Coordinates of C-alpha atoms in Angstrom, one line a residue:
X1 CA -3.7 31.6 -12.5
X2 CA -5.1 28.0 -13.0
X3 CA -3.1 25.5 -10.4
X4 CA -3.2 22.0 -12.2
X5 CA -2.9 19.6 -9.0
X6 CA -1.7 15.8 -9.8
X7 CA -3.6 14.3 -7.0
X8 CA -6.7 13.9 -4.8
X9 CA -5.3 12.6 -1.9
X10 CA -4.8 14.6 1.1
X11 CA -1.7 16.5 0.1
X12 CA -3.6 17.6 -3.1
X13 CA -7.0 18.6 -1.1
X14 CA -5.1 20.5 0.6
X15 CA -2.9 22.1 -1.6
X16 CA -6.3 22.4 -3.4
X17 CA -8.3 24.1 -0.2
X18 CA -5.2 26.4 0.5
X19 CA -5.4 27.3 -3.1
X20 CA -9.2 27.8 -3.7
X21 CA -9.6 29.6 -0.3
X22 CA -6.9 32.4 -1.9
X23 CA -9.4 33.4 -4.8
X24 CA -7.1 30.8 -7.4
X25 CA -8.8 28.9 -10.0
X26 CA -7.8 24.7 -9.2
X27 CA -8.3 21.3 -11.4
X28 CA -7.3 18.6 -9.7
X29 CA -6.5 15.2 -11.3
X30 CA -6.6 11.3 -10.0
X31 CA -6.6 8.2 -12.1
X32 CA -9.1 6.9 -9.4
X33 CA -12.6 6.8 -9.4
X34 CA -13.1 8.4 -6.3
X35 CA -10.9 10.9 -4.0
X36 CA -8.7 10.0 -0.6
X37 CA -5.7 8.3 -1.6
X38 CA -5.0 6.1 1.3
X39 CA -7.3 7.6 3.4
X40 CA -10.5 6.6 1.1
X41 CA -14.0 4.9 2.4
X42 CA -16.1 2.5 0.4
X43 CA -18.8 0.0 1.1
X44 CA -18.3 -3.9 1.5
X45 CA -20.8 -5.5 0.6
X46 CA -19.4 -8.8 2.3
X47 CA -19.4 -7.7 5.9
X48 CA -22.2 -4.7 5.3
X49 CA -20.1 -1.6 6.5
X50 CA -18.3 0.7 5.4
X51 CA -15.1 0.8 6.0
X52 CA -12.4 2.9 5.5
X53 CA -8.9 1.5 3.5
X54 CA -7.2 1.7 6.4
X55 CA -7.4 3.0 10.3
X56 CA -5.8 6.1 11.0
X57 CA -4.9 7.7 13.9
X58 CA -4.3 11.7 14.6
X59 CA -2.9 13.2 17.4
X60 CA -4.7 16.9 19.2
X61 CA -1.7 18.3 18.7
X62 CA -1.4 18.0 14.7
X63 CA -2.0 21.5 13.7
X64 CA -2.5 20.7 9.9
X65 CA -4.9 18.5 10.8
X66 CA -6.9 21.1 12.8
X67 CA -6.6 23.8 10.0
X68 CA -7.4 22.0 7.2
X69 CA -11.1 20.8 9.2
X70 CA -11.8 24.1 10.1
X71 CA -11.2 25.4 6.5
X72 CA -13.6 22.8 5.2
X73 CA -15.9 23.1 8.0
X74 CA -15.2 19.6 9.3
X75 CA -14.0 20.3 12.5
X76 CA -17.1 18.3 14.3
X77 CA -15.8 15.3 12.6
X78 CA -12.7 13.6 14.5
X79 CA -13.8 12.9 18.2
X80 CA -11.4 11.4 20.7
X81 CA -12.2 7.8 22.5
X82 CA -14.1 8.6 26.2
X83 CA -11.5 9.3 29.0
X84 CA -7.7 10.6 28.4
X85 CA -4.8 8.8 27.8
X86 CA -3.5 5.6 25.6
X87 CA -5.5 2.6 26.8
X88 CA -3.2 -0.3 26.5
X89 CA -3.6 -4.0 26.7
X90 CA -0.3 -5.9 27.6
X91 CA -1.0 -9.6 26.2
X92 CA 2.2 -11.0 28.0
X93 CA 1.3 -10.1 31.2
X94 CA -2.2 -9.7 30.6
X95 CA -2.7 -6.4 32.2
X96 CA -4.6 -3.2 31.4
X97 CA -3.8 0.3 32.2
X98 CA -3.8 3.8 31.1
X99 CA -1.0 5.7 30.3
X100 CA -2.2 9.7 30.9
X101 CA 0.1 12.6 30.1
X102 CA -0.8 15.8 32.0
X103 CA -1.7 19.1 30.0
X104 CA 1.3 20.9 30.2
X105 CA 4.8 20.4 29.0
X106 CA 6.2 20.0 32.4
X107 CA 5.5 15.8 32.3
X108 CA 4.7 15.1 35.9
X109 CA 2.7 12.4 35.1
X110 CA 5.9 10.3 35.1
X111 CA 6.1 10.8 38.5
X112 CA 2.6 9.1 39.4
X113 CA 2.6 5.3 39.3
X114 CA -1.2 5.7 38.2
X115 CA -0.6 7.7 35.1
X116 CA 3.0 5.7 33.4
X117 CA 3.9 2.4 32.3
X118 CA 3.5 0.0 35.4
X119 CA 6.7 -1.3 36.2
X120 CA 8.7 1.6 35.2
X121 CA 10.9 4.3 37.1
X122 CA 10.0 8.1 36.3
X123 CA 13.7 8.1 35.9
X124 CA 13.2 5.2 32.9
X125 CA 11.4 8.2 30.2
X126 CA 14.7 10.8 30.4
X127 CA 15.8 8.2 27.8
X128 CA 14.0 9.7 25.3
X129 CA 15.9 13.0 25.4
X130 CA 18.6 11.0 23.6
X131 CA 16.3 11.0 20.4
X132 CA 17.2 14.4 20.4
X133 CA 20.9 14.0 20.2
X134 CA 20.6 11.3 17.9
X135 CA 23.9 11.4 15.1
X136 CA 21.8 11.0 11.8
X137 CA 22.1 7.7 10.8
X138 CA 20.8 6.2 14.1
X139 CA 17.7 4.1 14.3
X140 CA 15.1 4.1 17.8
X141 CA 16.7 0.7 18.7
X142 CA 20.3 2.0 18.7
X143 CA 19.5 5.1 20.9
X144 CA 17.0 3.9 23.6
X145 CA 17.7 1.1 26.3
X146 CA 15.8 -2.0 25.9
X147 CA 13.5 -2.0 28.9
X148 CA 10.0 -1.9 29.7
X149 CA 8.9 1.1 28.7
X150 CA 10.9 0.5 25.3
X151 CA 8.7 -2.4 25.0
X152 CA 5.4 -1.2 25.7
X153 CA 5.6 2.4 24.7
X154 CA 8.7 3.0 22.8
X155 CA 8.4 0.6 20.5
X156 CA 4.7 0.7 19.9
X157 CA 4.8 4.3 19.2
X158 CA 7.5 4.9 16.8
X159 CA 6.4 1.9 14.8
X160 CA 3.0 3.2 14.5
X161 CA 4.4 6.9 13.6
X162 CA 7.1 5.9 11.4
X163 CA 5.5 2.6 10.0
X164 CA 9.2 0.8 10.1
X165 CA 10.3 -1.5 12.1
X166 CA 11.8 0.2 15.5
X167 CA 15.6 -1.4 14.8
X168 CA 15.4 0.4 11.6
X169 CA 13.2 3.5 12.1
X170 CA 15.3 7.1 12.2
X171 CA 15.7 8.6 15.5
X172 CA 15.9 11.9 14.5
X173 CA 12.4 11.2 13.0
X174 CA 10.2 9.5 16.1
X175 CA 12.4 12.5 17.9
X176 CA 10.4 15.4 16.0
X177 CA 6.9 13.3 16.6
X178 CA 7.4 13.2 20.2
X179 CA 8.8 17.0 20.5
X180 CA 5.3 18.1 18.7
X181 CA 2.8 16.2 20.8
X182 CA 3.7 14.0 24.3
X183 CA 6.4 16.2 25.0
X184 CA 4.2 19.3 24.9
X185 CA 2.1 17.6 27.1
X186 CA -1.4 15.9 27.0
X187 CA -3.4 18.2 25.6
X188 CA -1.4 17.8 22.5
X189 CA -1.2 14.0 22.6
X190 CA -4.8 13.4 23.2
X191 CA -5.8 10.4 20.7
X192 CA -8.7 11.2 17.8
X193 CA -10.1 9.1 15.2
X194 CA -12.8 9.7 12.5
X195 CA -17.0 10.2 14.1
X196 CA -18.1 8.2 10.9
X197 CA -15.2 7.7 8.0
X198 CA -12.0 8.9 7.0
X199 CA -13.8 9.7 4.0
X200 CA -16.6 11.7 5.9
X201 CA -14.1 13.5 7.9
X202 CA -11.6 14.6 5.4
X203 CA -12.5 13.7 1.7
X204 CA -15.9 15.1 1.7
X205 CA -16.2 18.3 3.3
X206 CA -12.7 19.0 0.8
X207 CA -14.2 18.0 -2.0
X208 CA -17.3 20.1 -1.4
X209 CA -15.6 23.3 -0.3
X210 CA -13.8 23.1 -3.9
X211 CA -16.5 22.5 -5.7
X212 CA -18.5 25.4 -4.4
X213 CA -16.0 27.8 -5.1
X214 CA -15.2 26.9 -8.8
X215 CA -12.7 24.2 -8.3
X216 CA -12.6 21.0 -11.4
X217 CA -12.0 17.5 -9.8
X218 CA -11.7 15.5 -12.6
X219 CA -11.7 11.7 -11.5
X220 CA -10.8 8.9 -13.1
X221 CA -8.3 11.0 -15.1
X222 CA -4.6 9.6 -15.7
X223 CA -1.9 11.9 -16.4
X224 CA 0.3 10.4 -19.3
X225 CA 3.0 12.9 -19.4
X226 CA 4.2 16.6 -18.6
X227 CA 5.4 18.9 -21.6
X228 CA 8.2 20.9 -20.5
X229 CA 9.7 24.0 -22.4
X230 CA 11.9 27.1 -21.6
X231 CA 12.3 25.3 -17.6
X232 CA 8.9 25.3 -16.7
X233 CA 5.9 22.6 -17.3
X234 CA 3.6 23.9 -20.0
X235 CA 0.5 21.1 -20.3
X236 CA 0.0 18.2 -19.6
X237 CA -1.4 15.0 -21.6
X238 CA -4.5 12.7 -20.2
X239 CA -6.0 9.7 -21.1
X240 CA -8.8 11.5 -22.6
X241 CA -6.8 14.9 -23.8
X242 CA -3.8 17.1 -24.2
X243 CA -3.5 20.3 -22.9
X244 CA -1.5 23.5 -23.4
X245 CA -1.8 26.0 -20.3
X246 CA -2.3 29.9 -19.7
X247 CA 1.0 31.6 -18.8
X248 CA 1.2 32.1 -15.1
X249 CA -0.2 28.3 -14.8
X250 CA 1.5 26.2 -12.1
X251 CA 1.6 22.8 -11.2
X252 CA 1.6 20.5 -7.6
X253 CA 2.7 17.2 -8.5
X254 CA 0.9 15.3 -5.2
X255 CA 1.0 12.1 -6.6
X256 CA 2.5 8.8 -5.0
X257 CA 6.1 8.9 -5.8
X258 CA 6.2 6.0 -8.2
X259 CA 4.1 8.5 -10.3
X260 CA 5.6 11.4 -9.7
X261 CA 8.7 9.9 -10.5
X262 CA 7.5 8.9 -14.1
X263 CA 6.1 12.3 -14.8
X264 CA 8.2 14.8 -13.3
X265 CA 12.2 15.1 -15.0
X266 CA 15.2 13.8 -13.4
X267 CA 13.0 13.5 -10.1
X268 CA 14.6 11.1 -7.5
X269 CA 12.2 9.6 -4.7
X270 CA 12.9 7.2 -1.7
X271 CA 13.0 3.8 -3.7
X272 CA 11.9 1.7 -0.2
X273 CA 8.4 1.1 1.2
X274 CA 6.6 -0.4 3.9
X275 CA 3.5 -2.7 4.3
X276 CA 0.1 -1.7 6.4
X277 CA -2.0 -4.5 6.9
X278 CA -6.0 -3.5 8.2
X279 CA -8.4 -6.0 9.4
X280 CA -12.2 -5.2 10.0
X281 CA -14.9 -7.3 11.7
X282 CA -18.6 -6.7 11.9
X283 CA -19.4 -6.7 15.3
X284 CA -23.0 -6.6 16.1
X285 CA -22.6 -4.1 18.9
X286 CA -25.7 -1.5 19.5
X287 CA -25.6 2.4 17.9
X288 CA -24.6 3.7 21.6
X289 CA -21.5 1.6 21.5
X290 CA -18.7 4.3 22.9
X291 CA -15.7 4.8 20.3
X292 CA -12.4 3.2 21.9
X293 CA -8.7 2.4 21.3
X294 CA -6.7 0.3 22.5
X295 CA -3.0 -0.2 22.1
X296 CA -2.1 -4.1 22.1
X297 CA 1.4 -4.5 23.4
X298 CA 2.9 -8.6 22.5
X299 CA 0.0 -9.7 19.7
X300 CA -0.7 -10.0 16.0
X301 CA -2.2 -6.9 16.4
X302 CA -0.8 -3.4 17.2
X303 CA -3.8 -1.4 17.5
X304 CA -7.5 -2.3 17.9
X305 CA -10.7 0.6 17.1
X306 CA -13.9 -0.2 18.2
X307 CA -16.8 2.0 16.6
X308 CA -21.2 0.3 16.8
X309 CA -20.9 -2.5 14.4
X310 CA -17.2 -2.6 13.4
X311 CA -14.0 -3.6 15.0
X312 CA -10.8 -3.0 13.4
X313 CA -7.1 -3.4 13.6
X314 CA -3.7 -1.9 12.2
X315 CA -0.9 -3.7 11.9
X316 CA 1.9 -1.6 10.9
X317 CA 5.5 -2.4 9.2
X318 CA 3.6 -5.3 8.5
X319 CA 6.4 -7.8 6.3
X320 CA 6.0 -10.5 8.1
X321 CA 2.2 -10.7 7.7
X322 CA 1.5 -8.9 4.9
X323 CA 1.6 -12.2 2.4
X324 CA -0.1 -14.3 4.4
X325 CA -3.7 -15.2 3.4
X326 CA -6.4 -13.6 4.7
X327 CA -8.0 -16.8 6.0
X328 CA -4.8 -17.5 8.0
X329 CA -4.6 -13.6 9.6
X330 CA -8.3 -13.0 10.1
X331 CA -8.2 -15.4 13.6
X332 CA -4.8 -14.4 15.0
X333 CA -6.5 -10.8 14.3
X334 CA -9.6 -11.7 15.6
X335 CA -8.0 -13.2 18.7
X336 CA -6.5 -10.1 19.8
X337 CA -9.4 -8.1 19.2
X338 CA -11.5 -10.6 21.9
X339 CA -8.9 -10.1 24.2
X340 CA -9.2 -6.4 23.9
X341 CA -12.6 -6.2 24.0
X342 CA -14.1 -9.5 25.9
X343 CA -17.7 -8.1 25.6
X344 CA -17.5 -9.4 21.3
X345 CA -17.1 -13.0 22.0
X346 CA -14.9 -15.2 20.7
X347 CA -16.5 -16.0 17.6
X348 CA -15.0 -14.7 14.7
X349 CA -18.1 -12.3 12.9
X350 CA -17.4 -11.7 9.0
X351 CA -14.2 -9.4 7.8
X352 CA -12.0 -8.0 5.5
X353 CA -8.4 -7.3 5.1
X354 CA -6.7 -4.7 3.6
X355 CA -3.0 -5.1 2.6
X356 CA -1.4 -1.8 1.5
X357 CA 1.7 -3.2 0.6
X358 CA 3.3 -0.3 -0.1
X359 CA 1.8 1.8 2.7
X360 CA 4.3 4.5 2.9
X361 CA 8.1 4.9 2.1
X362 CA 10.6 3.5 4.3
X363 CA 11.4 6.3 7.2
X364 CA 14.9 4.7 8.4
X365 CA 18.0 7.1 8.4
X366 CA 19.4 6.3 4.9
X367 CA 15.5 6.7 3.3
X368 CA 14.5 9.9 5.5
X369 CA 17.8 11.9 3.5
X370 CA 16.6 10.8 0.1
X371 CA 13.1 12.7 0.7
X372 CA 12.7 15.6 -1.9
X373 CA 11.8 18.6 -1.1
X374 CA 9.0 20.7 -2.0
X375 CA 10.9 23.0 -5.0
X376 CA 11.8 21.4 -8.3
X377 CA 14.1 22.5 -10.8
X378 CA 11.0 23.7 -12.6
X379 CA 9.7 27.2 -12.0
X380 CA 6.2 26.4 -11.7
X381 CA 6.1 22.5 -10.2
X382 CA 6.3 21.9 -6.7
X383 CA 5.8 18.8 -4.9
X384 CA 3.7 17.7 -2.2
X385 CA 2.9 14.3 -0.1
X386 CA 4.0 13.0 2.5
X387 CA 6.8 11.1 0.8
X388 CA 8.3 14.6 0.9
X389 CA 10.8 16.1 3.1
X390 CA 8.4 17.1 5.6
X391 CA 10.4 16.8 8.9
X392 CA 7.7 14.4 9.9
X393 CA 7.0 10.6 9.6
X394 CA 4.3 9.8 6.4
X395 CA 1.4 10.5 8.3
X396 CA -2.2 12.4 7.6
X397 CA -0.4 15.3 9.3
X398 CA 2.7 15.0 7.0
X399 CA 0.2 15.4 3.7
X400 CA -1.6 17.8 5.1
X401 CA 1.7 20.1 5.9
X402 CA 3.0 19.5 2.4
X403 CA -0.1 20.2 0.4
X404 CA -0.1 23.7 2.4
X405 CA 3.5 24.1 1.9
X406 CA 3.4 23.8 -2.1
X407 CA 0.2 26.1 -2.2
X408 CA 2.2 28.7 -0.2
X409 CA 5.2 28.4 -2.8
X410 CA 2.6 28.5 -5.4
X411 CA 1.1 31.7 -4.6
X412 CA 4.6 33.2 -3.6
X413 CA 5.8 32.2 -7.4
X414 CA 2.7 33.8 -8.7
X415 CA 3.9 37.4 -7.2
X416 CA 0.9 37.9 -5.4
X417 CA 1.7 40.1 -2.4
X418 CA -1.9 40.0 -0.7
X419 CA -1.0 36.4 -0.4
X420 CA 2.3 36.7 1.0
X421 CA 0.9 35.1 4.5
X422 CA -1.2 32.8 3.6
X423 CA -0.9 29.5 5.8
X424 CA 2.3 31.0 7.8

């Protein structure tokens, strides 16, 4: 069969790898020039870098993550900052520390003064087992107790996973991120960023797996419409042509869900989103600069990366700043970043910012129970993204899992036992 995926961001490369790696024949469409999605790296030529759309951060224990580099032989490419732990940079009290999670899902790090929160009691982090419990339509804010560790690592955390504010992010949701990684322990909770790019890490070793094997990427391609007949989708129609499939064809619809919504029937999608705003400086530090994170707890900034000639920061569930000009963010930005990392000065070096303003969907209660799963009423179209119901946040991880999930289905559909267990 020929698998016609609408898509080449994550979910669709790797809905596209799964697929390609199985011996099927894939084509996947984007009306972008160039592949990634969100995760996508380009060259500014006003600050001299490149830079990637905006920062990401993945977590040891995401196991998509991990399969999908190993598939495409990229698993050199994501490296974690020098030392363990979340570094952290409390701007009220101007204090540093390190919060360090021991391997092992029995968490005695809480008991040890030198590896939690300062000024909280190991007794404070039992809280969280209340996520667990959580009735469905509860947000972090209602379940947790407003203390200091709600403040510094509560609060940071699930807005940075869930990309909504904490008074209106799901429980349930920030629940299932910290049952797969600091609840297991530290060696799944490790932090890891991109060596070079995002594009470099994840885009480019994907789109070179599929072209070696036979796979069609056909860029700067916008799908106008689906033809349906007899409950299935039989072609499809481009900007450039129209096309009438093979029997057996299938479909993975891994668009953004504005699009998918337009092209696929009587498809409902969460209607809310949420802003990311990304700023990054050109710092003239030296090649050997070490990679470091830094999590910055009272600021304009939420998280700060520093990489040999660029500084950046993510600002997530970002509405208060995401309208603001860039001239007026860059030095409340910038200000956080010297405090973070005093060895850059305080003068302001050249920058961009990024505003997605519709980042991701909204992940509160009411918007997590309007995600879609990944079967349609269509026997050959399946859905992936991480708009979908996942049962995690919209995350690299979240794509990832759903472009695997809809190439399972699609293989399953095609009645293909050797492929029965493929990505189980």
């Amino acid at each position: 069969m020929t698998v016609h995926i609408v898509g080449a961001g994550l979910a669709g490369l790797a809905a596209a790898v799964a697929l390609t790696e199985k011996g099927q024949h894939v084509i996947v469409y984007d009306a972008a020039a160039q592949a990634g999605g969100r995760c996508r790296s380009y060259y500014d030529r006003e600050i001299d870098r490149t830079i990637d759309n905006g920062n990401h951060l993945v977590l040891s224990g995401n196991p998509c993550v991990q399969r999908y580099l190993r598939m495409v032989g990229a698993t050199d490419r994501l490296v974690g900052p020098d030392g363990d732990g979340f570094h952290f940079l409390d701007l009220a009290r101007d204090h540093r520390f390190v919060v360090r999670p021991n391997d092992g899902p029995i968490p005695w790090w809480i008991i040890s003064p030198e590896r939690r929160v300062p000024g909280t009691n190991w007794l404070d982090y039992f809280a969280a087992i209340k996520l667990a419990f959580a009735p469905p339509g509860a947000s972090v804010a209602d379940v947790l107790p407003h203390d200091e560790l709600y403040r510094i690592l509560w609060e940071p955390l699930a807005v940075s996973a869930l990309n909504t504010p904490i008074e209106e992010a799901s429980a349930q949701g920030f629940w299932r991120v910290l049952a797969k990684t600091l609840a297991k322990g530290g060696q799944f909770s490790r932090p890891l960023i991109a060596r070079e790019t995002l594009a470099d890490t994840f885009v480019t070793p994907g789109l070179a797996f599929l072209t070696a094997r036979g796979g069609e990427v056909r860029l700067g391609t916008r799908i106008k419409r689906l033809d349906y007949a007899d409950g299935k989708v039989v072609g499809l129609a481009s900007d450039s042509a129209d096309e009438t499939w093979e029997a057996g064809d299938q479909i993975i619809m891994a668009a953004p869900p504005a699009i998918a919504e337009r092209l696929v029937r009587d498809l409902e999608t969460p209607g809310a989103d949420e802003p990311i705003v990304n700023a990054h400086f050109a710092t003239t530090d030296p090649p050997e600069t070490p990679l470091e994170v830094v999590a910055v707890v009272g600021g304009a900034a939420q998280w700060v990366f520093r990489r040999p000639g660029l500084a950046s920061v993510t600002v997530s569930a970002a509405r208060a700043m995401v309208d603001e000009p860039a001239d007026v963010l860059a030095p409340r930005l910038w200000a956080d970043v010297a405090r973070a990392f005093p060895a850059l000065g305080e003068a302001m070096p050249p920058y961009r910012i990024i505003k997605e303003k519709r980042a991701t969907i909204r992940q509160s209660p009411a918007d997590e129970a309007l995600r879609p799963g990944y079967a349609t009423k269509f026997g050959n179209l399946w859905l992936a993204g991480d708009w979908t119901r996942t049962g995690l946040p919209a995350t690299i991880e979240g794509s990832l899992q759903s472009g695997f999930r809809a190439a399972r289905a699609a293989l399953e559909n095609y009645s293909m036992p050797s492929n029965k267990a493929v990505l189980r």
